[in-house]
Coordinates of C-alpha atoms and ligand atoms in Angstrom, one line a residue:
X1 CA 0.0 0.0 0.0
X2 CA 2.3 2.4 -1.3
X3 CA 1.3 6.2 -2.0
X4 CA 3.7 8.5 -3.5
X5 CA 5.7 11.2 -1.1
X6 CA 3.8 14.4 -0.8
X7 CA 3.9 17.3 -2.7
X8 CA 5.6 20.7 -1.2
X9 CA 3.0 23.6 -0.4
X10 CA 2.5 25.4 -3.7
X11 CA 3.6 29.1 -3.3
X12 CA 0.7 31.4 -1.7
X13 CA -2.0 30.4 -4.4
X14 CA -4.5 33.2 -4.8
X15 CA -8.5 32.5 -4.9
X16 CA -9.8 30.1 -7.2
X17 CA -6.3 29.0 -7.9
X18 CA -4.8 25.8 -8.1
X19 CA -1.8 24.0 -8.9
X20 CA -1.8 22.3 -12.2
X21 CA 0.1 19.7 -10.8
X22 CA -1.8 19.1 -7.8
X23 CA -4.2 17.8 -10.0
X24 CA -2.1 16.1 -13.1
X25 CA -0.8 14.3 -9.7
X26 CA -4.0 12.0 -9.6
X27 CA -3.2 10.8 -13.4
X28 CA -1.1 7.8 -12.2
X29 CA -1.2 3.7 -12.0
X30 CA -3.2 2.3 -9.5
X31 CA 0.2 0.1 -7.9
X32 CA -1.7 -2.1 -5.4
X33 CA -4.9 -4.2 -4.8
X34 CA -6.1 -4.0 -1.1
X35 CA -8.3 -6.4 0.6
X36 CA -10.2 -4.6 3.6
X37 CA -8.0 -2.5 4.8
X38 CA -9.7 -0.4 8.2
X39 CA -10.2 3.1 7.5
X40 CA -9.8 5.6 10.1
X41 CA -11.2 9.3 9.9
X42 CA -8.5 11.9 10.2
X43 CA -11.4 14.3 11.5
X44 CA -15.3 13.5 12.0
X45 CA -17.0 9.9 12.9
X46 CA -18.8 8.1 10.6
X47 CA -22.6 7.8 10.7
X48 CA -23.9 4.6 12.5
X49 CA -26.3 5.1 10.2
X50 CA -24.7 4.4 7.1
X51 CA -24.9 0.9 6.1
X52 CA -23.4 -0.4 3.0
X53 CA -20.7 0.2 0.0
X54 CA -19.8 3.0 -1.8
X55 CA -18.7 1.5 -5.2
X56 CA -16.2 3.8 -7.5
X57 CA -15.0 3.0 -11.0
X58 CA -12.6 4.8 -13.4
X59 CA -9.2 4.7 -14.9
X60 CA -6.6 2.8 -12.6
X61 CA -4.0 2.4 -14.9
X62 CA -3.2 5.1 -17.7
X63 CA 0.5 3.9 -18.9
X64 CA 2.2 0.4 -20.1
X65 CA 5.2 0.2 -21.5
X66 CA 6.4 4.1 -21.2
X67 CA 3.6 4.7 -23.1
X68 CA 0.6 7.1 -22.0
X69 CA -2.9 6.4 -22.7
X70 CA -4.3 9.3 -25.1
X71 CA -6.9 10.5 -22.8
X72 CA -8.0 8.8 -19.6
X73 CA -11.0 7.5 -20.6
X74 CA -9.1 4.9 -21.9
X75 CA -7.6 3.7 -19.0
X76 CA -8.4 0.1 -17.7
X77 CA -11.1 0.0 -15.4
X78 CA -10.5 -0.3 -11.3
X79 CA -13.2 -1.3 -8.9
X80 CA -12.8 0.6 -5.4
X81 CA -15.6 -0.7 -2.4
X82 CA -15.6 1.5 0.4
X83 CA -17.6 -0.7 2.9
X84 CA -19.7 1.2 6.0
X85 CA -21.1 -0.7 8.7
X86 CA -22.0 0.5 12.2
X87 CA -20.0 3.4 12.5
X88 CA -16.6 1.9 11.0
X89 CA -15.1 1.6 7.6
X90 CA -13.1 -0.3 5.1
X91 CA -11.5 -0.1 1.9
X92 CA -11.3 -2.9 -1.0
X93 CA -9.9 -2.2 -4.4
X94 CA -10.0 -4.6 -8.1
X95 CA -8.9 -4.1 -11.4
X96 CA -11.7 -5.6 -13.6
X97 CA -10.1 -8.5 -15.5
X98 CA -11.0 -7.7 -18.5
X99 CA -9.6 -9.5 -21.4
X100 CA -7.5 -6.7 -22.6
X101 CA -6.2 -5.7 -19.1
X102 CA -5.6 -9.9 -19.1
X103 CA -3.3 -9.9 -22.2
X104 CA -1.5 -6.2 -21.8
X105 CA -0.4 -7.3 -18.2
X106 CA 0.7 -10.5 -19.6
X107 CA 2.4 -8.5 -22.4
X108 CA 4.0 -5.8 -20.7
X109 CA 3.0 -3.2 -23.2
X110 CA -0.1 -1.9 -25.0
X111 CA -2.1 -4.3 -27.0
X112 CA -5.1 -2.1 -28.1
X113 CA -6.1 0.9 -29.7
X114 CA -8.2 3.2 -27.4
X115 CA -11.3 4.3 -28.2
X116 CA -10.4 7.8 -27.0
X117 CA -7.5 8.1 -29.1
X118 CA -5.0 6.1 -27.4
X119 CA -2.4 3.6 -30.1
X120 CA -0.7 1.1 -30.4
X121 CA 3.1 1.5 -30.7
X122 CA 4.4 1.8 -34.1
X123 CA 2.3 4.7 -35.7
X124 CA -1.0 4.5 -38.0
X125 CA 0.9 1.5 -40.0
X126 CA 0.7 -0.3 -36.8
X127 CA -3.4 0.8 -36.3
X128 CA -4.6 0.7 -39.4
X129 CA -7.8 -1.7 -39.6
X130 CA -7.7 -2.5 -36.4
X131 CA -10.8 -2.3 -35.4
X132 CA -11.4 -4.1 -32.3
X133 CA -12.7 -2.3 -29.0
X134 CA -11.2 -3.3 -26.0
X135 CA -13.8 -3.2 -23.3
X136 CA -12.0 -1.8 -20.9
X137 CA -15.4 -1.7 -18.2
X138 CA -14.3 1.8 -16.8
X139 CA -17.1 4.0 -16.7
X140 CA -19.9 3.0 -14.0
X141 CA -20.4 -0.2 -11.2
X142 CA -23.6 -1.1 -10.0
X143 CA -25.2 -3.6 -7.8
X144 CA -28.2 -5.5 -9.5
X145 CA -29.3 -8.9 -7.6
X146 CA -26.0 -11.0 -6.5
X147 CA -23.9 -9.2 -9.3
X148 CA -21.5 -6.0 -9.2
X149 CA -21.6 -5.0 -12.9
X150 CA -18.7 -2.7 -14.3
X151 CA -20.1 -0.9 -17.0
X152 CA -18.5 0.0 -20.8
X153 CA -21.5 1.3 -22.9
X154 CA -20.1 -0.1 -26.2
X155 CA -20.0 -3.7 -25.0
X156 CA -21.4 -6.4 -22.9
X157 CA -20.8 -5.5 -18.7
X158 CA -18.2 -7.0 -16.6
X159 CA -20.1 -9.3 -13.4
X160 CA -18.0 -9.0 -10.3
X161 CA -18.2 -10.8 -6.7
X162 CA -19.8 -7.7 -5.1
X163 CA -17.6 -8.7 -1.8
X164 CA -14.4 -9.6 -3.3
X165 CA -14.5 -7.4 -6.1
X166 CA -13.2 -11.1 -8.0
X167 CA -14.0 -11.0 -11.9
X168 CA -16.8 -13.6 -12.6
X169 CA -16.1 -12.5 -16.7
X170 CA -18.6 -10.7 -19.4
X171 CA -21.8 -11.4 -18.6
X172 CA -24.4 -11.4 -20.9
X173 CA -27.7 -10.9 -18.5
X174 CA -28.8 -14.4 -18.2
X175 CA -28.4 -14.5 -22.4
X176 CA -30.9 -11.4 -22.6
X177 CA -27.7 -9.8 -24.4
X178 CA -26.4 -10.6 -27.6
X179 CA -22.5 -11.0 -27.6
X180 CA -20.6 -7.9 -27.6
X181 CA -24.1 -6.4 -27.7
X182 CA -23.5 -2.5 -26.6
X183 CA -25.0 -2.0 -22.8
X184 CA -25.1 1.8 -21.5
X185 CA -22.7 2.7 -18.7
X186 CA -25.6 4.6 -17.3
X187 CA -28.6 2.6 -16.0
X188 CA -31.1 4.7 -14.3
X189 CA -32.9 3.0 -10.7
X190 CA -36.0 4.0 -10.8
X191 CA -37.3 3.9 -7.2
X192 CA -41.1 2.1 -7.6
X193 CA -42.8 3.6 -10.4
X194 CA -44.1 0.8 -11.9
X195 CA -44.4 -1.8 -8.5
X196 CA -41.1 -2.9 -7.9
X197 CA -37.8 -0.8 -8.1
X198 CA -36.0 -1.3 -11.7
X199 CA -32.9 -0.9 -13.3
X200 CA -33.7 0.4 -16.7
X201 CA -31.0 0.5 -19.1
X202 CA -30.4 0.9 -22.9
X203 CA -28.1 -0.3 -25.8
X204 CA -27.4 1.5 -29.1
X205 CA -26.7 0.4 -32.5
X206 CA -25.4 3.1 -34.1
X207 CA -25.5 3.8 -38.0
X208 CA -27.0 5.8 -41.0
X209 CA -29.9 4.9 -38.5
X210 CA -29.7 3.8 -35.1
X211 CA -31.3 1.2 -33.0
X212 CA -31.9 1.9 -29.1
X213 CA -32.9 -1.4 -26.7
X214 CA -35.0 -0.3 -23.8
X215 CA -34.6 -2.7 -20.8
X216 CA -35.7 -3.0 -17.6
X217 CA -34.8 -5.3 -15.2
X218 CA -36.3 -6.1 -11.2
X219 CA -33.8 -4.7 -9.2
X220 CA -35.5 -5.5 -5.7
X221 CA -34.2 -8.5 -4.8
X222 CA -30.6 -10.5 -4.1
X223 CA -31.2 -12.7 -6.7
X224 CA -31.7 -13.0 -10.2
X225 CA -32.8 -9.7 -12.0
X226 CA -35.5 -10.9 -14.4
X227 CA -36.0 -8.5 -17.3
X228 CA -39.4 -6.7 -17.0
X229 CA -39.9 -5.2 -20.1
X230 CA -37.5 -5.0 -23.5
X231 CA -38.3 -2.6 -26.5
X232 CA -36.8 -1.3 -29.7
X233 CA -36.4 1.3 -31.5
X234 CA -34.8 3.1 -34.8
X235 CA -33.9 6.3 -35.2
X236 CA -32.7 8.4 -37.9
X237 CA -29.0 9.7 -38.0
X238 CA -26.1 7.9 -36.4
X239 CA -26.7 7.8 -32.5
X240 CA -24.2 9.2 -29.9
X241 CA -26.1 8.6 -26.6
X242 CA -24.0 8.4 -23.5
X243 CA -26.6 8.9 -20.8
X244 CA -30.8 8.9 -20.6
X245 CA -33.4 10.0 -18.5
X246 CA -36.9 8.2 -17.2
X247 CA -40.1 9.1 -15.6
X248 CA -43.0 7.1 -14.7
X249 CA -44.2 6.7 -18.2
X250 CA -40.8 8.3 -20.4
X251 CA -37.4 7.3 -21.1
X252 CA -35.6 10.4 -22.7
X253 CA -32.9 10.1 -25.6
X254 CA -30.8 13.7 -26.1
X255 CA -29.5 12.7 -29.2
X256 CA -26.7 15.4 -30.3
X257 CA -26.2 16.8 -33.4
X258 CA -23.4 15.1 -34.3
X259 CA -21.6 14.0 -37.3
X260 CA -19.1 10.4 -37.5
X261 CA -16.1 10.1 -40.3
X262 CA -14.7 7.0 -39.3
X263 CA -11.5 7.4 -41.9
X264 CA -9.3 8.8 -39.4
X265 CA -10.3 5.6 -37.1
X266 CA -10.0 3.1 -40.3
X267 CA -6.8 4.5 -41.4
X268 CA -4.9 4.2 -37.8
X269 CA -4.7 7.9 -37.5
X270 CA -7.7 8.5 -34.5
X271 CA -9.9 6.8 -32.2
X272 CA -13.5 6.2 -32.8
X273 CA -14.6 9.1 -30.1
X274 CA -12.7 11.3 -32.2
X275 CA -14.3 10.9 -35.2
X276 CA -17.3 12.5 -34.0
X277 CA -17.8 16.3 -34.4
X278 CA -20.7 18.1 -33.5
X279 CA -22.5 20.0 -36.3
X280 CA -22.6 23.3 -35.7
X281 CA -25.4 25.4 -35.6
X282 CA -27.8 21.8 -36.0
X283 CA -29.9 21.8 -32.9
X284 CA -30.1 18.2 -31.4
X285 CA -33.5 16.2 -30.7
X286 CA -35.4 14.5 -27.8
X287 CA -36.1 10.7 -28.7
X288 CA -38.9 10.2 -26.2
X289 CA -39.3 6.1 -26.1
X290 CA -42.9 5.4 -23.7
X291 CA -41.9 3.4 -20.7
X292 CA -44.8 1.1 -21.0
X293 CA -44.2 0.2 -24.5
X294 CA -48.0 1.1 -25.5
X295 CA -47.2 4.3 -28.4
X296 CA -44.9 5.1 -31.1
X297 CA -41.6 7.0 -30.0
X298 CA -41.6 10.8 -30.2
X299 CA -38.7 13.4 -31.5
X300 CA -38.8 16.9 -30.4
X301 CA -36.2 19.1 -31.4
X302 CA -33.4 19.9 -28.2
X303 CA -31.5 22.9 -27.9
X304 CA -28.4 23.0 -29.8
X305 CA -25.3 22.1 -27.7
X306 CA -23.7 18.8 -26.3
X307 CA -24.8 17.0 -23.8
X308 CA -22.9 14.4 -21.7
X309 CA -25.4 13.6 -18.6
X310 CA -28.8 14.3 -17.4
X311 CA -29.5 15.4 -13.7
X312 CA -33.2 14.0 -13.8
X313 CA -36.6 14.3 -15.5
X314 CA -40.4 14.6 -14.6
X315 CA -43.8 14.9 -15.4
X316 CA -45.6 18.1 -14.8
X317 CA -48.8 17.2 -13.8
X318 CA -48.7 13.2 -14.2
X319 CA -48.8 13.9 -17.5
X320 CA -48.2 10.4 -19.8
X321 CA -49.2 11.9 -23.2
X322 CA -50.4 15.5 -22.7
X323 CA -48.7 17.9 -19.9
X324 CA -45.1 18.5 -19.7
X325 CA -41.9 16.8 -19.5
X326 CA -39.2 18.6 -17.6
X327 CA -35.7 17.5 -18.7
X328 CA -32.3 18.8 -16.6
X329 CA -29.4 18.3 -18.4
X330 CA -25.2 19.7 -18.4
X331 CA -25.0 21.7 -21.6
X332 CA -21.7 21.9 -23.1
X333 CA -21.0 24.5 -26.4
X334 CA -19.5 21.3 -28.2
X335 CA -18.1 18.1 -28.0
X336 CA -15.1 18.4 -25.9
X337 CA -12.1 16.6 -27.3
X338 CA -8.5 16.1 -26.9
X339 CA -6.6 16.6 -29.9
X340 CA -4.0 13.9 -31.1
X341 CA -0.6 15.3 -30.6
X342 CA -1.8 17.1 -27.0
X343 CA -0.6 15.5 -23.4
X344 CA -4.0 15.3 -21.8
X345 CA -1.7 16.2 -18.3
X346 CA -1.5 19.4 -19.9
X347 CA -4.8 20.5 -21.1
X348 CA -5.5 24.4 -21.3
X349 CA -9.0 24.4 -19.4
X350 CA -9.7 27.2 -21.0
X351 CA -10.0 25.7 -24.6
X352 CA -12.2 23.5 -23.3
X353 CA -16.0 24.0 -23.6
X354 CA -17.8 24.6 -19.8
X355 CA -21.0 22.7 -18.7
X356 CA -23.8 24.3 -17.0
X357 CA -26.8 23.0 -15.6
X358 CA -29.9 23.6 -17.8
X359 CA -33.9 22.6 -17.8
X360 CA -35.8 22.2 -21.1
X361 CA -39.8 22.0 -20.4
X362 CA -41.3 19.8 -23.6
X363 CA -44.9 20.9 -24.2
X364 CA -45.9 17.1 -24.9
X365 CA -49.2 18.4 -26.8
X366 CA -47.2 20.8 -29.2
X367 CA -43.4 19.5 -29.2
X368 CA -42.1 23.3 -27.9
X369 CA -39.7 23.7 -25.7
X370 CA -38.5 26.0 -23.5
X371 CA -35.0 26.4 -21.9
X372 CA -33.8 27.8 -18.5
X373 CA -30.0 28.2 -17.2
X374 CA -30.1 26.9 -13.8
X375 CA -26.5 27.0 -12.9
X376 CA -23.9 29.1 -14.8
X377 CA -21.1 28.2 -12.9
X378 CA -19.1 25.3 -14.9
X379 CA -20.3 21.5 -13.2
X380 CA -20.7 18.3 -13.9
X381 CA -21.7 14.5 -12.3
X382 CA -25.2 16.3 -10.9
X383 CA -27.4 14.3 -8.7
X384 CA -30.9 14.0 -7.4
X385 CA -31.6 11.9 -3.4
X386 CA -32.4 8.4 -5.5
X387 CA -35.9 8.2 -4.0
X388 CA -36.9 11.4 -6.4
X389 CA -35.8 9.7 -9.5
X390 CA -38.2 10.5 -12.2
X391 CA -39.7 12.9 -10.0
X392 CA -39.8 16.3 -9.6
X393 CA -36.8 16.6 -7.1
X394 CA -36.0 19.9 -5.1
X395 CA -32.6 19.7 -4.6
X396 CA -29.6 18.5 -6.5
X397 CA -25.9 17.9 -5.6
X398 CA -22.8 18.4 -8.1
X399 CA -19.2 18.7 -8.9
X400 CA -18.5 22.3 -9.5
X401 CA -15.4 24.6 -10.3
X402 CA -14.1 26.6 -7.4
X403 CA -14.1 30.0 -9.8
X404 CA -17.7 30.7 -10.8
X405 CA -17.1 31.5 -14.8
X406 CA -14.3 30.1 -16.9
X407 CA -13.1 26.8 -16.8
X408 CA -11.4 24.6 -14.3
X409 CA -10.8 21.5 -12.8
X410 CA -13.8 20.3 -10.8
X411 CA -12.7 21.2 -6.9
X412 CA -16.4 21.9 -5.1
X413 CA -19.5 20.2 -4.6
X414 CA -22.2 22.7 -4.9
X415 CA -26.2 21.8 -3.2
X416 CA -28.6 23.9 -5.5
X417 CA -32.5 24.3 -4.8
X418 CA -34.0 23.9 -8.4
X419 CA -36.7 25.9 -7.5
X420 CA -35.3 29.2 -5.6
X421 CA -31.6 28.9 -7.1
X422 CA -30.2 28.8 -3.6
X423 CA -27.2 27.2 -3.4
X424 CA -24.5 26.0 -0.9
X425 CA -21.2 25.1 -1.7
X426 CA -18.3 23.3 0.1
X427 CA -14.8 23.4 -1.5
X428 CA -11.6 20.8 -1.4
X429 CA -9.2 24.0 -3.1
X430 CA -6.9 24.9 -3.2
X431 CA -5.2 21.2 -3.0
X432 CA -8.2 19.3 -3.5
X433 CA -10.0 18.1 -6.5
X434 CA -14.1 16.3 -6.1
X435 CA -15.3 13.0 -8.2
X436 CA -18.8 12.8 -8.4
X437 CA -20.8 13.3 -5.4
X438 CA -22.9 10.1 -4.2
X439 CA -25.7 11.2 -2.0
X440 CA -27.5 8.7 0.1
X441 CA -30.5 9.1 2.4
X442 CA -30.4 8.7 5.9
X443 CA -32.3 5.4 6.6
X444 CA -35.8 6.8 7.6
X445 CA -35.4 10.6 6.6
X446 CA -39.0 12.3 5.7
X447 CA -36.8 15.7 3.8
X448 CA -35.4 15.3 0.6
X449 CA -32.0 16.3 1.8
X450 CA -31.8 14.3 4.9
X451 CA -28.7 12.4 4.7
X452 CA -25.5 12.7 3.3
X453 CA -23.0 12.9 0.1
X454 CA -19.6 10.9 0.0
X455 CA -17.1 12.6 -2.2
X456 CA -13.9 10.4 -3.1
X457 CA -11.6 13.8 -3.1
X458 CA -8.1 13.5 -4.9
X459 CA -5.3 15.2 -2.3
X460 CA -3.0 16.9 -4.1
X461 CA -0.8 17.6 -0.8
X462 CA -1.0 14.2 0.4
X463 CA -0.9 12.8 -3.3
X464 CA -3.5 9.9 -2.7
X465 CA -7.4 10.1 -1.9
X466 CA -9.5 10.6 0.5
X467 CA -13.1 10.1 1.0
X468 CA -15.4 13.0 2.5
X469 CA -18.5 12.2 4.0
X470 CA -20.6 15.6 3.8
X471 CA -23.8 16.1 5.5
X472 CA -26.5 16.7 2.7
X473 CA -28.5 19.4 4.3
X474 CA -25.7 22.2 4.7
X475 CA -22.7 20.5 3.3
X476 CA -20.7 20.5 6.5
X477 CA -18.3 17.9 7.3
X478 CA -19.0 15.1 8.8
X479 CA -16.2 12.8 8.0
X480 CA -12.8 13.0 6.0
X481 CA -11.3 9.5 5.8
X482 CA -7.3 9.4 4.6
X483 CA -6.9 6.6 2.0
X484 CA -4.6 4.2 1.9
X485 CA -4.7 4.1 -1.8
X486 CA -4.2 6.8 -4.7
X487 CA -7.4 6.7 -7.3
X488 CA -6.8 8.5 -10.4
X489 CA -9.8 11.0 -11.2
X490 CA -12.8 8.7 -11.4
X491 CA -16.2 8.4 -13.5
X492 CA -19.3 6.9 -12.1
X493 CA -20.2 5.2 -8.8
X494 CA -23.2 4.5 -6.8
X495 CA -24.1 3.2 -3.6
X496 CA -25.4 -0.4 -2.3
X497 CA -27.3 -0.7 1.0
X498 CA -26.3 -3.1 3.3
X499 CA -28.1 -6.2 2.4
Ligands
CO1 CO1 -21.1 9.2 -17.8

């Protein structure tokens, strides 16, 4: 359990400043695999309360060989469980055995092109026509039944032991999945609209016209998720959907205006995510699919931008086919890439496009819509309390940037009242650097924002992680809890209750 020295104190940084290198720091190979290792809080107690495991996924290892992955997202996916049980806490922490993580460990050196960008050794004679994805199960982990799946939207999920964090291998949803079969990275729980609590979840085909598979599965019990309800769909235009949106009766597609050239992919000289470019001045469209599978799909034209992730969505009043659908969603200006030829380490944040927090109202009887800036400050990874998915929620909880215009990297979780705009913020700068915010309810709690929101925060002093149990209702600190390991910035997580 090795974590790197410490950093020196940056000289006298000045507000809403930070050290570049504080935070290129995180960009590193995971070097360990811990087996419950007690966690002790440097300041705070943990909750009783809290009962169950955070689970985190991301990058965990970013360079083989010498060489550097392209962009992060390419990085092989790592499984941390941060277990809570009556007052204590421990720490647990996987690579996903993936095939290509298999082989390139074997190897000793890079194996697969990235979909981000990331090469093989030996130049575009060396990529050419290699088309293979390596699903590299990096982006999201979630608990369904007796699996932990690690998610990669373009192929099947990874099943884990959700104890041991040991690889069971892909898994194919008790052959409800084709093989290779894209499943999202971003299932959505809803909480008991339709009886039992679900995991609904989507796959794309993408083309000249693209097919999206709407699934729900039973996520109430240990066992066996059985799959509730399975539609398809096709779409015109070749489909870039990263994330979706449900209510009782909706899913909701933001499909992007965006354009594919795979050449650059074919001919060894990009990855496939950067083939896509936006098309600019083409607004996007809503793909509204019917959750009960009665009705024809709608398309409503979106406001033009790139979207990423969606905070929630609801029906205003129940509305199912008349009314109005309320969509929150992190607006970026365009697709944010990372040219080929640029060190990711050493991004300018300010050539890259800022997301901000906006709601669309869809008039379901005449397809307008109507858009509102919630949040201007730049933020991403925005959350509701789990129990108002697909409901109209009053609070949400997000990564933010410390300065409140421009660009930066995320350093502040920010609470914001969707209704008044009040906001509360607590901050990790100058040396600290957020993930996405987890917020889980206190067992029992009648207000929305009883409860609190675990942050894994990357120390740029200490040069490992910590994780920071806030107290949803003010954001005041009820925990920080030193690390023993040192996680690379993350991308999705979500939280398991004690069975
Ligand atoms: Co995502």
């Amino acid at each position: 359990m090795t974590v790197a020295p410490s950093r020196p104190e940056p000289t006298s940084p000045a507000a809403g400043d930070y050290d570049r290198d504080d935070w290129a720091s995180s960009f590193r190979n995971v070097g360990s695999e811990l087996t419950a290792v007690a966690l002790t809080p440097s300041s705070g107690t943990i909750p009783p309360e809290l009962g169950g495991t955070l689970y985190r996924n991301g990058p965990g290892r970013l360079e083989r060989g010498g060489r550097w992955v392209h962009h992060p997202f390419d990085g092989d996916g790592m499984i941390t469980a941060l277990r809570f049980e009556s007052g204590a806490a421990s720490l647990c922490n996987r690579f996903v055995r993936t095939e290509g993580w298999v082989a390139e460990e074997a190897a000793g050196k890079v194996l697969y092109r990235g979909v981000f960008g990331t090469q093989k050794p030996g130049g575009p004679a060396a990529n050419a026509f290699d088309l293979r994805l390596k699903n590299i199960a990096n982006t999201h982990v979630v608990r369904l039944g007796d699996k932990l799946l690690a998610l990669w939207e373009a192929s099947s999920p990874h099943a884990l032991d959700p104890e041991t964090l040991e690889t069971r291998g892909l898994d194919l949803m008790e052959g409800n999945l084709a093989e290779g079969e894209a499943f999202s990275a971003h299932p959505r729980f809803d909480p008991g609209h339709h009886g039992e609590r679900r995991m609904v979840t989507f796959g794309v085909k993408a083309g000249p016209r693209s097919t999206v598979r709407l699934m729900e599965y039973d996520a109430s019990g240990a066992g066996t998720a059985e799959l509730k309800a399975d539609q398809k769909h096709s779409f015109p235009g070749f489909a870039f959907l990263h994330d979706f949106a449900i209510t009782p009766n909706w899913a909701v597609f933001l499909q992007n205006a965006m354009a594919f050239n795979p050449l650059g992919f074919v001919f060894g000289l990009k990855g496939a995510a950067q083939c896509l470019g936006s098309k600019p001045g083409t607004p996007g469209e809503f793909w509204l699919i019917p959750r009960s599978g009665g009705g024809e799909p709608r398309r409503v034209s979106a406001p033009e931008g790139f979207v990423f992730h969606h905070l929630n969505a609801f029906e205003e009043p129940d509305s199912g086919s008349a009314g109005t659908l309320v969509v929150d969603s992190i607006y970026y200006d365009d697709f944010p890439t990372i040219p080929q030829g640029v060190d990711f380490r050493s991004i300018d944040f300010d050539s890259l496009p800022i997301g901000q927090l906006k709601r669309c109202r869809i008039d379901l009887a005449s397809g307008k819509v109507s858009t509102e800036l919630l949040e201007q400050r730049c933020c991403e990874f925005a959350t509701v309390n789990p129990a108002r998915v697909g409901l109209k929620a009053s609070w949400a909880w997000m990564a933010v940037t410390e300065v409140e215009t421009g660009n930066a990297p995320l350093q502040a979780i920010e609470k914001i009242n969707l209704d008044t705009g009040e906001r509360r913020l607590w901050s990790a700068a100058p040396r600290g650097f957020v993930s996405e915010p987890v917020m889980v309810p206190r067992p029992g709690a009648t207000a929305e924002d009883d409860g609190w929101v675990l942050v894994v925060v990357w120390n740029g002093a200490r040069c490992a992680s910590d994780l920071v149990i806030l107290r949803a209702g003010d954001l005041s600190e009820q925990a920080v809890l030193p690390l023993p390991l040192a996680i690379p910035h993350g991308l999705h997580g979500s939280w398991a209750e004690a069975a």
